[in-house]
mmCIF file of C-alpha atoms in Angstrom:
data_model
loop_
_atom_site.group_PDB
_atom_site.id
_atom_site.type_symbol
_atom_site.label_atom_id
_atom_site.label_comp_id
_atom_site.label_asym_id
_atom_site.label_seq_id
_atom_site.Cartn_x
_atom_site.Cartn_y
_atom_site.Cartn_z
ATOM 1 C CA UNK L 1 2.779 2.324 2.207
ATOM 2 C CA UNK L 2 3.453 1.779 -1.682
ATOM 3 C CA UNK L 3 6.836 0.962 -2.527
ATOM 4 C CA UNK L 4 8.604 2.149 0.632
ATOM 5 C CA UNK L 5 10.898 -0.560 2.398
ATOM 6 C CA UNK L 6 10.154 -0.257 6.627
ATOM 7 C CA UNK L 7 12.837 -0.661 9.075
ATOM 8 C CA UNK L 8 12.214 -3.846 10.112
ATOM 9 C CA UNK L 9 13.726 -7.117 8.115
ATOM 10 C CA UNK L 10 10.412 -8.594 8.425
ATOM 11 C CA UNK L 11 8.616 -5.949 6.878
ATOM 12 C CA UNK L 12 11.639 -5.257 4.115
ATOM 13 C CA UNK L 13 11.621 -8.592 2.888
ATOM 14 C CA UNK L 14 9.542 -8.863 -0.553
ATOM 15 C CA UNK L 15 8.495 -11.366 -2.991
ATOM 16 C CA UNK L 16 10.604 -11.579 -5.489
ATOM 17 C CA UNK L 17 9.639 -10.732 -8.775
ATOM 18 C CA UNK L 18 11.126 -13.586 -10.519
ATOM 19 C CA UNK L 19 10.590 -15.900 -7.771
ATOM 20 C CA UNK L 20 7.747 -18.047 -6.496
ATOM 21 C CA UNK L 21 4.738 -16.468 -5.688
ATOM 22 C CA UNK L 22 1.980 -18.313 -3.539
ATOM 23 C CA UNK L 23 -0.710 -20.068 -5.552
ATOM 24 C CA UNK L 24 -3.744 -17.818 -6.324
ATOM 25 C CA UNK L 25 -6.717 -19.418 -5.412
ATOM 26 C CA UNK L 26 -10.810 -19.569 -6.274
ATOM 27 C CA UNK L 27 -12.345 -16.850 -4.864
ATOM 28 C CA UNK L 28 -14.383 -18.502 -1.410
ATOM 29 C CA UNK L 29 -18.110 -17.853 -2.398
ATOM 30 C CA UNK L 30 -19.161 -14.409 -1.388
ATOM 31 C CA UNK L 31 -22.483 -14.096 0.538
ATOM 32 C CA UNK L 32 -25.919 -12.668 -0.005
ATOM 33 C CA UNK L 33 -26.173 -9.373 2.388
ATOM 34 C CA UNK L 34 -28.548 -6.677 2.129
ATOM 35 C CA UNK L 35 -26.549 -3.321 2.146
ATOM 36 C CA UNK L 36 -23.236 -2.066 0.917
ATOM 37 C CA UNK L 37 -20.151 -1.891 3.211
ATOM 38 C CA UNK L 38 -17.215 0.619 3.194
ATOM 39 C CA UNK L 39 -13.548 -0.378 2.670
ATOM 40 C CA UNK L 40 -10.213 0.531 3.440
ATOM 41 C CA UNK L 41 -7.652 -0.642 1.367
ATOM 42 C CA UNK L 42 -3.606 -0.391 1.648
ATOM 43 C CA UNK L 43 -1.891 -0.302 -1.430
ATOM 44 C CA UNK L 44 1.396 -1.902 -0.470
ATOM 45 C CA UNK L 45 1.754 -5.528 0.041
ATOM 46 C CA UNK L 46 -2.233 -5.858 -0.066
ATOM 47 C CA UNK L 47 -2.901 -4.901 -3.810
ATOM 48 C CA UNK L 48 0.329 -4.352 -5.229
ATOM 49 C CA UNK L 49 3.575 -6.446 -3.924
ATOM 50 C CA UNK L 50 6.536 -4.439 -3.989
ATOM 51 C CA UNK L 51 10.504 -5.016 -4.544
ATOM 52 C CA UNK L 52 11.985 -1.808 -3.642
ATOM 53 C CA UNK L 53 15.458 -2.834 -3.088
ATOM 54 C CA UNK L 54 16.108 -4.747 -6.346
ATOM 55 C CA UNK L 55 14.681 -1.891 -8.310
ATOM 56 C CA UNK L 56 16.874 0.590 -6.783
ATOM 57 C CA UNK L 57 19.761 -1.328 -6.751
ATOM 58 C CA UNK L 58 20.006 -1.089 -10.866
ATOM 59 C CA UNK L 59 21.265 2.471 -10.154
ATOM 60 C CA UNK L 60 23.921 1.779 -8.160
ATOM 61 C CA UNK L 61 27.332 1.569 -9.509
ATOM 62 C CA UNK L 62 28.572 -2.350 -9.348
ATOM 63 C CA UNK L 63 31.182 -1.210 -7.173
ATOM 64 C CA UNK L 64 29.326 1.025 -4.762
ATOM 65 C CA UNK L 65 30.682 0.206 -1.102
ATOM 66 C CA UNK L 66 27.542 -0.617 1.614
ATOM 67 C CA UNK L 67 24.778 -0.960 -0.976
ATOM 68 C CA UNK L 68 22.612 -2.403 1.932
ATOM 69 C CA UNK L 69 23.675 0.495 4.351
ATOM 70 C CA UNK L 70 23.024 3.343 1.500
ATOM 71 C CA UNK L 71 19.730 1.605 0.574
ATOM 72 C CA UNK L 72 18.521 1.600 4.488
ATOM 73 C CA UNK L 73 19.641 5.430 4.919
ATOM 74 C CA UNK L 74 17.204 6.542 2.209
ATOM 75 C CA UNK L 75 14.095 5.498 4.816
ATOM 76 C CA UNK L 76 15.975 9.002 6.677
ATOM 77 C CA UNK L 77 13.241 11.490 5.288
ATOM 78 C CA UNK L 78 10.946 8.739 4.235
ATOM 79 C CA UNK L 79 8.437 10.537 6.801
ATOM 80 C CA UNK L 80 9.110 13.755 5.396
ATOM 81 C CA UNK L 81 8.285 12.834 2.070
ATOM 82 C CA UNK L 82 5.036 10.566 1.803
ATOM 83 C CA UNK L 83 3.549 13.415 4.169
ATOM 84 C CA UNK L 84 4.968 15.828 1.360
ATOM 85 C CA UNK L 85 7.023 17.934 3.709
ATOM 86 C CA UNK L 86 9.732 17.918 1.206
ATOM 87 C CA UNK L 87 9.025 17.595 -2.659
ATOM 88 C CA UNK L 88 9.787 15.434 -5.235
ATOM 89 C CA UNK L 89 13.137 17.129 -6.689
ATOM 90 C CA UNK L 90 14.718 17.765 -3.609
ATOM 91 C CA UNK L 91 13.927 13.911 -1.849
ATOM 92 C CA UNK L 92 15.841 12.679 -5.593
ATOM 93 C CA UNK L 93 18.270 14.995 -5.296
ATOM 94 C CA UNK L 94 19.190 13.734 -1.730
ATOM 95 C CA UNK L 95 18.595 10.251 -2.123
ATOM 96 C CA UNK L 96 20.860 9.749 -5.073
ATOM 97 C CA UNK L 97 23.405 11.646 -2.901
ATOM 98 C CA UNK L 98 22.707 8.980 0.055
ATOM 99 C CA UNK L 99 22.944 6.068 -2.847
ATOM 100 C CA UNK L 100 26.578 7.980 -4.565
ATOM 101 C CA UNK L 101 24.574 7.367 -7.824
ATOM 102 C CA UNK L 102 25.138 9.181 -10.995
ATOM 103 C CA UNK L 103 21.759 8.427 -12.106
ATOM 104 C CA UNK L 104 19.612 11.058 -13.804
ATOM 105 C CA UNK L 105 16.500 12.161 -11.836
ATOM 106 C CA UNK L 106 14.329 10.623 -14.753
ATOM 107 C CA UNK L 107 16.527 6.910 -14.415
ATOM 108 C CA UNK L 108 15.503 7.314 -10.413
ATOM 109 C CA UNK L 109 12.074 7.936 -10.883
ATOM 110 C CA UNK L 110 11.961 4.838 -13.518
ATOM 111 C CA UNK L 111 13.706 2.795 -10.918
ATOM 112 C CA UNK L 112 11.417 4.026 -8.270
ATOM 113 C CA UNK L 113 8.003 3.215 -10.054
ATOM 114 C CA UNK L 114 8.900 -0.022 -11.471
ATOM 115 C CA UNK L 115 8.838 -2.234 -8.123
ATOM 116 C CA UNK L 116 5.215 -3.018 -8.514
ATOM 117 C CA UNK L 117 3.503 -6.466 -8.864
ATOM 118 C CA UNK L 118 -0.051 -7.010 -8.765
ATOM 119 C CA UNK L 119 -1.764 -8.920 -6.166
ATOM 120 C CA UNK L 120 -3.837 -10.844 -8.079
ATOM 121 C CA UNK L 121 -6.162 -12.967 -6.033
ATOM 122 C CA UNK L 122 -7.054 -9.719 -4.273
ATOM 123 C CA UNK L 123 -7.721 -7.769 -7.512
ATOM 124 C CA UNK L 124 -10.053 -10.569 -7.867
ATOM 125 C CA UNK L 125 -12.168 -10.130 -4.625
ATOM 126 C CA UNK L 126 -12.376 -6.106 -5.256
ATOM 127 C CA UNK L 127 -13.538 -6.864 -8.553
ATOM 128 C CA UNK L 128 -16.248 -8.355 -7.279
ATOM 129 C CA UNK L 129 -16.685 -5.968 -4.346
ATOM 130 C CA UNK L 130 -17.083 -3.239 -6.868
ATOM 131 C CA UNK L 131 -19.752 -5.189 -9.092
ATOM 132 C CA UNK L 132 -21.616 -6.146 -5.611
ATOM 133 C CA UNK L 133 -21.720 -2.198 -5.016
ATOM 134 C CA UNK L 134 -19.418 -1.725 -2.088
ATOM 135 C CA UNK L 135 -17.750 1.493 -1.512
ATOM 136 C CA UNK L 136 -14.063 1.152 -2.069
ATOM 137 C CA UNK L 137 -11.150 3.756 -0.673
ATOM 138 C CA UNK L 138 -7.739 3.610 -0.974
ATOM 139 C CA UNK L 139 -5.667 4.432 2.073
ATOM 140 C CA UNK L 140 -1.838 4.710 1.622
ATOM 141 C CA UNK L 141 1.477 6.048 2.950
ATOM 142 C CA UNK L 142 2.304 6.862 -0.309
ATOM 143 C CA UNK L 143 5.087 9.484 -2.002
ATOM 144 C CA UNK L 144 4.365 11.771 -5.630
ATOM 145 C CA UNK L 145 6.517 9.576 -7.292
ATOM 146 C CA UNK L 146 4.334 6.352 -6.950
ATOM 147 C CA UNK L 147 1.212 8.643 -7.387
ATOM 148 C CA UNK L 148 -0.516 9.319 -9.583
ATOM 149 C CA UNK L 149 1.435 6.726 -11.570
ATOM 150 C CA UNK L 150 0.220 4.500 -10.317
ATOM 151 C CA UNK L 151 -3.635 4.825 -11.078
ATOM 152 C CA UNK L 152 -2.308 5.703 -15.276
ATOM 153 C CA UNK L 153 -0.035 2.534 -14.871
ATOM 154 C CA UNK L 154 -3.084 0.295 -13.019
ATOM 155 C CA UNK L 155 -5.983 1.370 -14.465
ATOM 156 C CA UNK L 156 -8.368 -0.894 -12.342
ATOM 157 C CA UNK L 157 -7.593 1.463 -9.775
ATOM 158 C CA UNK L 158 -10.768 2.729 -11.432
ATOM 159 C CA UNK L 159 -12.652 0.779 -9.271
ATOM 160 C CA UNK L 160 -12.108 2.893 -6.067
ATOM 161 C CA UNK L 161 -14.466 5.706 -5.765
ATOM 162 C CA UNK L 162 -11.558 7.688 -3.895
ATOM 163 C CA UNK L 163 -8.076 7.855 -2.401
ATOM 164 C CA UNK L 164 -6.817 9.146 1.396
ATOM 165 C CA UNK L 165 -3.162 9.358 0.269
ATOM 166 C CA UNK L 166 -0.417 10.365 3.134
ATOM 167 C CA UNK L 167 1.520 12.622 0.448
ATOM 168 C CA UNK L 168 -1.636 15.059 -0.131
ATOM 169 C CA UNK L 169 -3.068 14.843 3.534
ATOM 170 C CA UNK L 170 0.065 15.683 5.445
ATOM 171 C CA UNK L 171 -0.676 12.844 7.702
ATOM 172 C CA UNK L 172 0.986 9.266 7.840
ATOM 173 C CA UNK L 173 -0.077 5.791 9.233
ATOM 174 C CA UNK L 174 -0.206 4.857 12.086
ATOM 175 C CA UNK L 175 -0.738 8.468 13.047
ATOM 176 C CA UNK L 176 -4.662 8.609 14.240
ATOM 177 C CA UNK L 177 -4.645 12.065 12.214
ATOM 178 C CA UNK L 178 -4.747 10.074 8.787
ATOM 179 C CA UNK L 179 -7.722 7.838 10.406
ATOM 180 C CA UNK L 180 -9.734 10.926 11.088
ATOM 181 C CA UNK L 181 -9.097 12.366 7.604
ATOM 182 C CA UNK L 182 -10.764 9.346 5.887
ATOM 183 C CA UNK L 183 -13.666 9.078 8.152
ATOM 184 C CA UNK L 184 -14.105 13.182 8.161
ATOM 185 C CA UNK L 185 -13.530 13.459 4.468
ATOM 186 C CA UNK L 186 -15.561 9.665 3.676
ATOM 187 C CA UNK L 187 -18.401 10.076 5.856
ATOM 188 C CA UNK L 188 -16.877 6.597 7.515
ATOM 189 C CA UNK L 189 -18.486 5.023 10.489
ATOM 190 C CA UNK L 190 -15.741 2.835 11.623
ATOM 191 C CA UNK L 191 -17.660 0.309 13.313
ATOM 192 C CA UNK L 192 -19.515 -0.622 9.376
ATOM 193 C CA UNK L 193 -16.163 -0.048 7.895
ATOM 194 C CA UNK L 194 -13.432 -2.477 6.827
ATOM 195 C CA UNK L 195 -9.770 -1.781 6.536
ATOM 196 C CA UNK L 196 -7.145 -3.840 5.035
ATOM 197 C CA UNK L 197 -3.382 -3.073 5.805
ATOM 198 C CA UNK L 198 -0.039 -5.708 5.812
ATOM 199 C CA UNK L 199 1.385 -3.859 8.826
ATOM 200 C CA UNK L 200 0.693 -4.124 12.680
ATOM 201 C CA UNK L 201 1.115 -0.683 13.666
ATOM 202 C CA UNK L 202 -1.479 0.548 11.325
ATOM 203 C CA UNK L 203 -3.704 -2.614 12.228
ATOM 204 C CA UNK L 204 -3.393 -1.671 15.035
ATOM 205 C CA UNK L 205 -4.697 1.995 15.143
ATOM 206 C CA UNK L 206 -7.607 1.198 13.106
ATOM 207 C CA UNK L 207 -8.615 -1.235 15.755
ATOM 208 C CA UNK L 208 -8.230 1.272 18.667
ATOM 209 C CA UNK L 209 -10.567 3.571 16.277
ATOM 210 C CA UNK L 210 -13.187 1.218 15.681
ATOM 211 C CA UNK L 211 -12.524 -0.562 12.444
ATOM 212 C CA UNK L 212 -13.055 -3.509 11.184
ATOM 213 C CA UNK L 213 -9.815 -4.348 10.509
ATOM 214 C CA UNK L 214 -7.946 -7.073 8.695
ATOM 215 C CA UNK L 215 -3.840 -7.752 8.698
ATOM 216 C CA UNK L 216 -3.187 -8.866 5.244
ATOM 217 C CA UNK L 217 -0.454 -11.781 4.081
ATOM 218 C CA UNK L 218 0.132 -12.110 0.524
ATOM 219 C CA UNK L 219 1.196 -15.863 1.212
ATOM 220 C CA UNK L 220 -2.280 -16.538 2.992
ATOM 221 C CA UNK L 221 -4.987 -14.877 0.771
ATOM 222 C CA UNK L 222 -7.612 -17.718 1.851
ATOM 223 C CA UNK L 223 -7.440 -16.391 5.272
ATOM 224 C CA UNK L 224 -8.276 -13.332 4.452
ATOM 225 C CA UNK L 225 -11.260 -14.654 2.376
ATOM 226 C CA UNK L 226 -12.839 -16.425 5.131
ATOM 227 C CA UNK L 227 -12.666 -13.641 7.448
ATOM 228 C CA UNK L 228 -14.448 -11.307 4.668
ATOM 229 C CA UNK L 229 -17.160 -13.958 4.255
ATOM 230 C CA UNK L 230 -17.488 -13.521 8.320
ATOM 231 C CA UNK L 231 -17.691 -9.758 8.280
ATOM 232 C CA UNK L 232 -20.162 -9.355 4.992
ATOM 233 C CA UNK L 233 -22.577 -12.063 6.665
ATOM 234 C CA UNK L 234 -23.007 -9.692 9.367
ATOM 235 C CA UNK L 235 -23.349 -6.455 7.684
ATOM 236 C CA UNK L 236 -25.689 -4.133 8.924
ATOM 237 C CA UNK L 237 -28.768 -4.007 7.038
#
């Protein structure tokens, strides 16, 4: 997902903006293969690293009482909204209810967009995907704040030739339904396909369908790289 915290402290924690971030390092050398390969790619801690709860936390009054509590009752109707079963107004409305904010829709919405750091070793490696003439979707669980901000506000975004977003589809990940949308609507073959997500449950799903998949860590990029080396070496022709 882009920009949404999960339930789970390991999947809420985030790298801090101001923080240390891991060392980005030389692409590994990509090899020669002999046809193009299709790819999967999360948004969420894979291109962009997110810090939801700092962000949101600037609209709280300094003396709100259970800051932590209000911020973990807004994932309520998270469902609900990246599979747009409730719109954009009325998920504000509520949420700044939930936070006891006096915040204007137009300060949550600034709040909500501005979490986003890029990922830059991996904006790297699509780079060159996309010059080596790979096909390149984005696959999200993803809300109509964060999108289509998002691909004004990142304009390499470019580089993807299309987008299976949860908000539009009315499906979420790890649902199998989502899965079937990008390989109806793609023309995927799973099996020659590659899919990139941070989290296990969605790993997980694309492995029971057949992808080639990939759980990402933004503090081991290198990993990833020699696994990708792997999987392009053995491309189909």
């Amino acid at each position: 997902m882009a920009g949404m915290p999960e339930r789970s402290r390991r999947q809420t924690s985030s790298l801090s903006k101001s923080g240390p971030r891991p060392p980005i390092p030389e692409p590994l050398p990509h090899p020669t293969f002999h046809s193009s390969v299709n790819f999967l790619y999360d948004i969420g801690r894979v291109l962009l690293d997110f810090d939801f709860e700092s962000s949101i936390a600037t609209i709280l009054p300094p003396e709100t009482p259970d800051r932590e509590e209000r911020l973990f009752r807004m994932l309520d109707r998270k469902d609900e909204f990246e599979t747009g079963k409730i719109d954009t107004n009325e998920y504000i409305t509520w949420a700044l209810e939930v936070l006891g904010s006096t915040a204007t829709h137009d300060e949550f919405t600034h709040a909500w967009r501005h979490i986003f750091t890029p990922n830059e070793p991996m904006w790297a490696r699509v780079r060159q995907l996309a010059a080596d003439g790979h096909k390149l979707i984005l696959f999200s669980n993803i809300n109509g704040i964060h999108a289509p901000w998002i691909f004004e506000e990142y304009p390499e975004f470019s580089l993807f030739q299309g987008a299976v977003l949860s908000f539009q589809t009315g499906f979420i990940k790890p649902e199998p339904g989502i899965y079937q949308y990008a390989i109806t609507h793609h023309g995927l073959v799973p099996e020659d396909t590659i899919y990139i997500d941070d989290l296990p449950q969605n790993c997980a799903t694309g492995r029971e369908l057949g992808f080639r998949t990939w759980q990402y860590d933004l503090h081991d990029h290198a990993a990833f790289e020699a696994w990708l080396a792997e999987q392009l070496a053995t491309a189909p022709v």
